[in-house]
mmCIF file of C-alpha atoms in Angstrom:
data_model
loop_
_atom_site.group_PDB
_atom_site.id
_atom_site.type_symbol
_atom_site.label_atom_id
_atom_site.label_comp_id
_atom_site.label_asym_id
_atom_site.label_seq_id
_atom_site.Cartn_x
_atom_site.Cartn_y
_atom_site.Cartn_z
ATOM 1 C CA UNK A 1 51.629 -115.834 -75.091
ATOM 2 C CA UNK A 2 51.641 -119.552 -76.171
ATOM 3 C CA UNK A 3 48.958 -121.905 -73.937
ATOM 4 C CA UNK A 4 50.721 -124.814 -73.239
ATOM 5 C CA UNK A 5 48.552 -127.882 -71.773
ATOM 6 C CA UNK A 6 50.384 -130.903 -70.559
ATOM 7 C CA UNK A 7 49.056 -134.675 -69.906
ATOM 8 C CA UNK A 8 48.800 -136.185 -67.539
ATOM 9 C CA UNK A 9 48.539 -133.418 -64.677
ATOM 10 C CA UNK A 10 49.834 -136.271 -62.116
ATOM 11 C CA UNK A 11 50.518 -139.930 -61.796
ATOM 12 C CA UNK A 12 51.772 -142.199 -59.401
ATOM 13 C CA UNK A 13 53.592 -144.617 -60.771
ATOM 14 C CA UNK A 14 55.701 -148.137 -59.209
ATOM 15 C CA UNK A 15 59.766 -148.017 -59.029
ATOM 16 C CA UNK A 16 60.643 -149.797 -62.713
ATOM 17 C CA UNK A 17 57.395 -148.464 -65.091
ATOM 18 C CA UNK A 18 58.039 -145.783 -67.621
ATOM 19 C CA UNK A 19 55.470 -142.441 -68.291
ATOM 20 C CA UNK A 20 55.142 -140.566 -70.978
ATOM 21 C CA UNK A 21 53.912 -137.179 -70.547
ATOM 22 C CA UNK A 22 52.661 -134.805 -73.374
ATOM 23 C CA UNK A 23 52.995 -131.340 -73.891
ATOM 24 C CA UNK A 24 50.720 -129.887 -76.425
ATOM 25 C CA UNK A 25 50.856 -125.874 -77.547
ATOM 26 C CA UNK A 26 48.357 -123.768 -79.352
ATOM 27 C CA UNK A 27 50.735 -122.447 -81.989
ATOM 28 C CA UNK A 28 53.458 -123.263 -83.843
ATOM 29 C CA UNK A 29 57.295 -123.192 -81.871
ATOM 30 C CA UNK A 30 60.677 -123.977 -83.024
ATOM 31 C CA UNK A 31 62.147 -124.431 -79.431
ATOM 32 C CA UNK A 32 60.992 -126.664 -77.125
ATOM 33 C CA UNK A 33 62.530 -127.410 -73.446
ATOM 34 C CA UNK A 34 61.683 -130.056 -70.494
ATOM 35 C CA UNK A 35 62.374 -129.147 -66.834
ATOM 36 C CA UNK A 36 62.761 -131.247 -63.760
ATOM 37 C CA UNK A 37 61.616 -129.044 -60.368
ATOM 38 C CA UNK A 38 62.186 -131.111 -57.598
ATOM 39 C CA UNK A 39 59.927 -130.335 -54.335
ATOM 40 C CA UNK A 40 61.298 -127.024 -53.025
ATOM 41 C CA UNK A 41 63.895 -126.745 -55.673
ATOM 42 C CA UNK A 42 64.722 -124.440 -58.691
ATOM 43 C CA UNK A 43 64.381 -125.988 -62.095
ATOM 44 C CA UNK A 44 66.341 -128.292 -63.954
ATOM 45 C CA UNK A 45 66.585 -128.482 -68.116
ATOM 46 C CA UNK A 46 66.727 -131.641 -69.569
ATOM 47 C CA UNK A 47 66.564 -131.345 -72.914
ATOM 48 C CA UNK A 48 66.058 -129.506 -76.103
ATOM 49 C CA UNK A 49 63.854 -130.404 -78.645
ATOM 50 C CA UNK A 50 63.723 -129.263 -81.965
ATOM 51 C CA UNK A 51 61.182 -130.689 -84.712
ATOM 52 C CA UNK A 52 63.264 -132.547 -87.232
ATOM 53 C CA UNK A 53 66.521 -133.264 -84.877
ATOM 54 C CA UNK A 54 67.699 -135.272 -82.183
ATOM 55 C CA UNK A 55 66.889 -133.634 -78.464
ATOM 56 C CA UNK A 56 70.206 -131.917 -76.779
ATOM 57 C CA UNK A 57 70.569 -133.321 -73.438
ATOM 58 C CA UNK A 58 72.372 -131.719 -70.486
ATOM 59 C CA UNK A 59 74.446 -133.294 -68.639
ATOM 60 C CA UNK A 60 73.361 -135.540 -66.202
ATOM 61 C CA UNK A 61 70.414 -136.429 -68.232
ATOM 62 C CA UNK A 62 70.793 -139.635 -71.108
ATOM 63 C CA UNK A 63 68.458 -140.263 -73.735
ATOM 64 C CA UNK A 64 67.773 -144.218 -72.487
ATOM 65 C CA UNK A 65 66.686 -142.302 -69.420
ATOM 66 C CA UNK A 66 64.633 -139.706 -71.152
ATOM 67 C CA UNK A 67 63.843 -140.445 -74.820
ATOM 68 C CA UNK A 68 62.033 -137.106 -76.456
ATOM 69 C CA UNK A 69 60.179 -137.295 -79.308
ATOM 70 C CA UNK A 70 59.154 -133.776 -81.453
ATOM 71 C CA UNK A 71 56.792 -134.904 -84.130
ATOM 72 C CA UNK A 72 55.837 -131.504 -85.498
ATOM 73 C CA UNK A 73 55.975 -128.062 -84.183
ATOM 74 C CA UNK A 74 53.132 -128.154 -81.411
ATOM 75 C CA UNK A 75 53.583 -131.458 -79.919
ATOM 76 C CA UNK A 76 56.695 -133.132 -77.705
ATOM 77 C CA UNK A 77 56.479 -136.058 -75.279
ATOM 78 C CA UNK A 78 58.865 -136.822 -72.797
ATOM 79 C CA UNK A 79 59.368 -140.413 -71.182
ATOM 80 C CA UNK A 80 60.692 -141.441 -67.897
ATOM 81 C CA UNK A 81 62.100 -144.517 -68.039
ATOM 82 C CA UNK A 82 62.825 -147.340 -65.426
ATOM 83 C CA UNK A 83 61.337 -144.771 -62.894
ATOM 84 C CA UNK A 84 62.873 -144.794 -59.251
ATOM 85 C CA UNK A 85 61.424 -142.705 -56.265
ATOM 86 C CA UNK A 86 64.488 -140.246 -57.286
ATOM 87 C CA UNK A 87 62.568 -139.491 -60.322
ATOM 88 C CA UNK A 88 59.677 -138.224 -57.931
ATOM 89 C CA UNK A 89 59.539 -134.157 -59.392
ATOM 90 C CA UNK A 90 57.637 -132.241 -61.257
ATOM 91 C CA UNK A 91 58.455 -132.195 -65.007
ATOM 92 C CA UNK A 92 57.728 -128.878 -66.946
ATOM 93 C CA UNK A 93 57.210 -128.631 -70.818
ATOM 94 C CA UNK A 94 58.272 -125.331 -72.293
ATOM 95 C CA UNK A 95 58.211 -123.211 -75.203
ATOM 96 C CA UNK A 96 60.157 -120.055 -76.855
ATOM 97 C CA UNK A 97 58.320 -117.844 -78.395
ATOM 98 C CA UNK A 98 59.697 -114.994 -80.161
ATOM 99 C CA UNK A 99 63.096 -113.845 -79.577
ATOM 100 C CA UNK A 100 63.408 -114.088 -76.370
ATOM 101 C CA UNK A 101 59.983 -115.171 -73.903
ATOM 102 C CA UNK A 102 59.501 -118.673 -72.448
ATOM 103 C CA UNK A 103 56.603 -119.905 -71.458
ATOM 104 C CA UNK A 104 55.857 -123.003 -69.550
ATOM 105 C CA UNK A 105 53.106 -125.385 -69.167
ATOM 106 C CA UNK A 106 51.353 -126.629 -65.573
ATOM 107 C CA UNK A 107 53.928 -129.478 -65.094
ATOM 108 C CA UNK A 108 53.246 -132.778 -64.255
ATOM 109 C CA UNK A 109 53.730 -133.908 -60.951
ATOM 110 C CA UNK A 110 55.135 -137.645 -60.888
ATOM 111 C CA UNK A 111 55.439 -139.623 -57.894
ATOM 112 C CA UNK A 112 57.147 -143.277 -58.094
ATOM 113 C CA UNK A 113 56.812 -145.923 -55.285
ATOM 114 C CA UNK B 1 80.004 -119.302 -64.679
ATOM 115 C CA UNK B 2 76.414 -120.595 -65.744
ATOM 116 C CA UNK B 3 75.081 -120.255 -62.070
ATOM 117 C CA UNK B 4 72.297 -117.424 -61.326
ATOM 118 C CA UNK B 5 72.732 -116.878 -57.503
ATOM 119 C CA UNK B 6 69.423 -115.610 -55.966
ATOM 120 C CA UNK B 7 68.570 -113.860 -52.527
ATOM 121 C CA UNK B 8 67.070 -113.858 -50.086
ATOM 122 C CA UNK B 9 65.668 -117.769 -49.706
ATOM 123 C CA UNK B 10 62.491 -116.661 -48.198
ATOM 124 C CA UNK B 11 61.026 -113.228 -47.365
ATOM 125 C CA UNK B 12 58.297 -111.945 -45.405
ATOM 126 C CA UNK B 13 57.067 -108.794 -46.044
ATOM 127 C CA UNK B 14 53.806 -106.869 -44.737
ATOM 128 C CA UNK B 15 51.026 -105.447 -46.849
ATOM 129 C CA UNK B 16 51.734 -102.828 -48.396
ATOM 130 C CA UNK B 17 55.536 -102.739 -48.313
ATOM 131 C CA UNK B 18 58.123 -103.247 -50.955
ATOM 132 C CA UNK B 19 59.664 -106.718 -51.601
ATOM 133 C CA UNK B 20 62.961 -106.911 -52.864
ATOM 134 C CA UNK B 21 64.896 -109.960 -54.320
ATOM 135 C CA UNK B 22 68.089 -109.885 -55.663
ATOM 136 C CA UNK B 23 70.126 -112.187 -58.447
ATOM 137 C CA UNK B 24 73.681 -111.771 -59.755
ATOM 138 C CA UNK B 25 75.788 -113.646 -62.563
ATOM 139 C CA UNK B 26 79.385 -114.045 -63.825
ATOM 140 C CA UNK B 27 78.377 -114.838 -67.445
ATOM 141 C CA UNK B 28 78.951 -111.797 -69.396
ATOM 142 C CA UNK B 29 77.431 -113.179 -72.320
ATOM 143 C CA UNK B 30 73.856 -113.448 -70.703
ATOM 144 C CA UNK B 31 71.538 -110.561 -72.862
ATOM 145 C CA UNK B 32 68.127 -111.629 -71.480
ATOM 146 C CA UNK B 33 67.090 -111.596 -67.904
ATOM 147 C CA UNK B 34 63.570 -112.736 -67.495
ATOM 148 C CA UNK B 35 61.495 -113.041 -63.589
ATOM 149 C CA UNK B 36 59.297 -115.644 -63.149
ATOM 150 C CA UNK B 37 56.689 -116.263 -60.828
ATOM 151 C CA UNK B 38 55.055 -119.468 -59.211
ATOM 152 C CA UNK B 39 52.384 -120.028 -57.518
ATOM 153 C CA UNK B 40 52.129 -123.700 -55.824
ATOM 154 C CA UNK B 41 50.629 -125.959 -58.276
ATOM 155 C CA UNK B 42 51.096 -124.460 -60.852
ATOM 156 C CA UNK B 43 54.024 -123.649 -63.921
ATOM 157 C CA UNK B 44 55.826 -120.761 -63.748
ATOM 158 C CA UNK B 45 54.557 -117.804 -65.251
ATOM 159 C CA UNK B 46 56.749 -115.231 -66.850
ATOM 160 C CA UNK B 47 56.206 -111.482 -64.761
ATOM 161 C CA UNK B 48 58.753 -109.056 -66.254
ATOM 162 C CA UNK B 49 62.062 -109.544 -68.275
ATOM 163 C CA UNK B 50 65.038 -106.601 -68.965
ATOM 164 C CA UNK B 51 67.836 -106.533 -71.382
ATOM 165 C CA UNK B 52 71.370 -105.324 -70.479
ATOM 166 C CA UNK B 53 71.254 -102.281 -72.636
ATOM 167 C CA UNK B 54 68.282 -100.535 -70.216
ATOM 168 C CA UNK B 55 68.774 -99.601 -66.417
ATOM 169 C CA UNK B 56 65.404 -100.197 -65.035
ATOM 170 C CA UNK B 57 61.969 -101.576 -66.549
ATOM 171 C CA UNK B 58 58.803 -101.327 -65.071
ATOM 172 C CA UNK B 59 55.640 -102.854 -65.492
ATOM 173 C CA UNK B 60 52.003 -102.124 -62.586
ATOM 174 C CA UNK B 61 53.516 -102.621 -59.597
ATOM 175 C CA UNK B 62 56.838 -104.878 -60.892
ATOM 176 C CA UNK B 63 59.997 -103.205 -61.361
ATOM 177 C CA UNK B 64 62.939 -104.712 -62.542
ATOM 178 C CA UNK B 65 66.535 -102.914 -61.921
ATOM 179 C CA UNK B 66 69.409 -103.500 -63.885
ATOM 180 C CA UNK B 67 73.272 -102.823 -63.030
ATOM 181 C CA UNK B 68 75.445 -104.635 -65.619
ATOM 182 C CA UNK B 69 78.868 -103.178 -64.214
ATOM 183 C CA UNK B 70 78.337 -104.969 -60.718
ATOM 184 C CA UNK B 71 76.475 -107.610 -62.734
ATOM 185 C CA UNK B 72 73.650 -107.553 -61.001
ATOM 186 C CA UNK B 73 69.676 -107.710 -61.362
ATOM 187 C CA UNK B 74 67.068 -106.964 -58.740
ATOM 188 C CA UNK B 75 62.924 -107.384 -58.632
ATOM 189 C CA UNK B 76 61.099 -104.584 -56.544
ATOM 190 C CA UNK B 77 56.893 -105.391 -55.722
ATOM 191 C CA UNK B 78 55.565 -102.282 -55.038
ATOM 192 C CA UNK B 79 52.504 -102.236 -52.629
ATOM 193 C CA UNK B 80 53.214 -105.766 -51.977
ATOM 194 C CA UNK B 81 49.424 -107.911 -51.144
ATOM 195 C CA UNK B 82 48.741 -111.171 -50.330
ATOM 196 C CA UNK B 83 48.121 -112.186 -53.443
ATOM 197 C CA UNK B 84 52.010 -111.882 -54.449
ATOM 198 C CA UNK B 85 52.657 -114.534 -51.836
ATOM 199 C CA UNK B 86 54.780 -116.893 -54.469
ATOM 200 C CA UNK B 87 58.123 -118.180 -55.153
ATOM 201 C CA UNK B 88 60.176 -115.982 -57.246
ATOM 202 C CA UNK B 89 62.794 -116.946 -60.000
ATOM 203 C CA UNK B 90 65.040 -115.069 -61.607
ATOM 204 C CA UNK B 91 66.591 -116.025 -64.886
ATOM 205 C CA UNK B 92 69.344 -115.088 -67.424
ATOM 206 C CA UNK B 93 70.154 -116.488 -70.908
ATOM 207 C CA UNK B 94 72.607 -115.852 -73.273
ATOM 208 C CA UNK B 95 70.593 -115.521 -76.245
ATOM 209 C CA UNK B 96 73.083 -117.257 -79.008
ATOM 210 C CA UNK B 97 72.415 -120.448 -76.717
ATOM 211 C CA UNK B 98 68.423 -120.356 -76.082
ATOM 212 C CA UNK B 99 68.719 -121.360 -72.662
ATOM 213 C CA UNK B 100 67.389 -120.264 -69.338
ATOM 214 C CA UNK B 101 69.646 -120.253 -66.267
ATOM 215 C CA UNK B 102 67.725 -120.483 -63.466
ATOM 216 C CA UNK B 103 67.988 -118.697 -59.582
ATOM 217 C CA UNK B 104 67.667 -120.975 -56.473
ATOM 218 C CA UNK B 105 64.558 -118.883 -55.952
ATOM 219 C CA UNK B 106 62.717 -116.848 -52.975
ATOM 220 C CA UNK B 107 60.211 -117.745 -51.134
ATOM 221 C CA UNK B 108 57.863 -114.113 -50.780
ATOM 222 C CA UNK B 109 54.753 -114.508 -47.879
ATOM 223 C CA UNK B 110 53.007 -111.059 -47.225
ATOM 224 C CA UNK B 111 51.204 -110.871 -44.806
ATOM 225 C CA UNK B 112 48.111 -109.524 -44.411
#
């Protein structure tokens, strides 16, 4: 299975500051996916990103929110922007491997004051 | 249509026993129907996934049953131990669209 390492583990951050968190993976991937788990909760896609496109949002989620960038095929970031305690979760970078498996990475728990 | 409905919320079971969680779906489309586990802290980790065209799967002590007529998917933890102690979330994904629809998860304590 694809090792998937994510940066940073966890940050607190102040209501109105934007993060960017990486998600790095040890092999090549076409499909990439971010999560949101809130405390207690199930999880929550994003996005899609694909190397060489735009990311597919779902909805509920805007790119001015969440800009995605997919430079290559083992590398994504995601940014929060304009953070708000709402945005406090745990944000998950995943990968599909194969034709069907997903893997995900250790998260990154945020927390905004 | 998209939902994934998951029970029980939380289950206690002893060591030893069986633990049993159940999902169900509407979306007839959904060909892949993965179970993931996580432990607090930490990502979820992918335990044991089924396709439609198989009854029942089985991999150690994790057992996955299948009934596509009632639509329905169940994990069974044989031998249950403390160790197990997780949340539990099943999945389902129609393959044409790549993505994972997620349970509300369960909550599994055993207890020693």
């Amino acid at each position: 299975s694809a090792v998937i390492s994510q940066k940073p583990s966890r940050d607190i951050c102040q209501r109105g500051t934007s993060l960017t968190i990486q998600c790095q993976v040890d092999s090549q991937v076409t499909m990439m996916f971010w999560y949101r788990q809130q405390p207690g909760q199930s999880l929550t896609l994003i996005a899609t990103a694909n190397q060489g496109s735009e990311a597919t949002y779902e909805s509920g989620f805007v790119i001015d929110k969440f800009p995605i960038s997919r430079p290559n095929l083992t590398f994504s970031t995601l940014t929060v922007s304009n953070m708000s305690p709402e945005d406090s979760s745990i944000y998950l970078c995943s990968v599909a491997q194969g034709a069907n498996e997903q893997f995900f990475g250790p998260g990154t728990r945020l927390t905004v004051l | 249509q998209q939902q994934v409905k998951q029970s029980p919320q939380s289950l206690i079971v002893q060591k030893g026993g069986i633990s049993i969680i159940n999902c169900a779906y509407e979306n007839t489309a959904f060909d892949y129907f993965p179970w993931y586990q996580q432990f607090p802290g930490k990502g979820p980790a992918l335990l044991i996934a089924i396709r439609p065209d198989v009854s029942e799967k089985k991999e150690g002590r994790f057992t996955i049953s299948f009934n596509k007529s009632a639509k329905q998917f169940s994990l069974h933890i044989m031998d249950s131990q403390p160790g197990d102690s997780a949340t539990y979330f099943c999945a389902a994904r129609n393959t044409g669209f790549q993505k994972l629809v997620f349970g509300t998860g369960t909550r599994l304590l055993v207890s020693p």
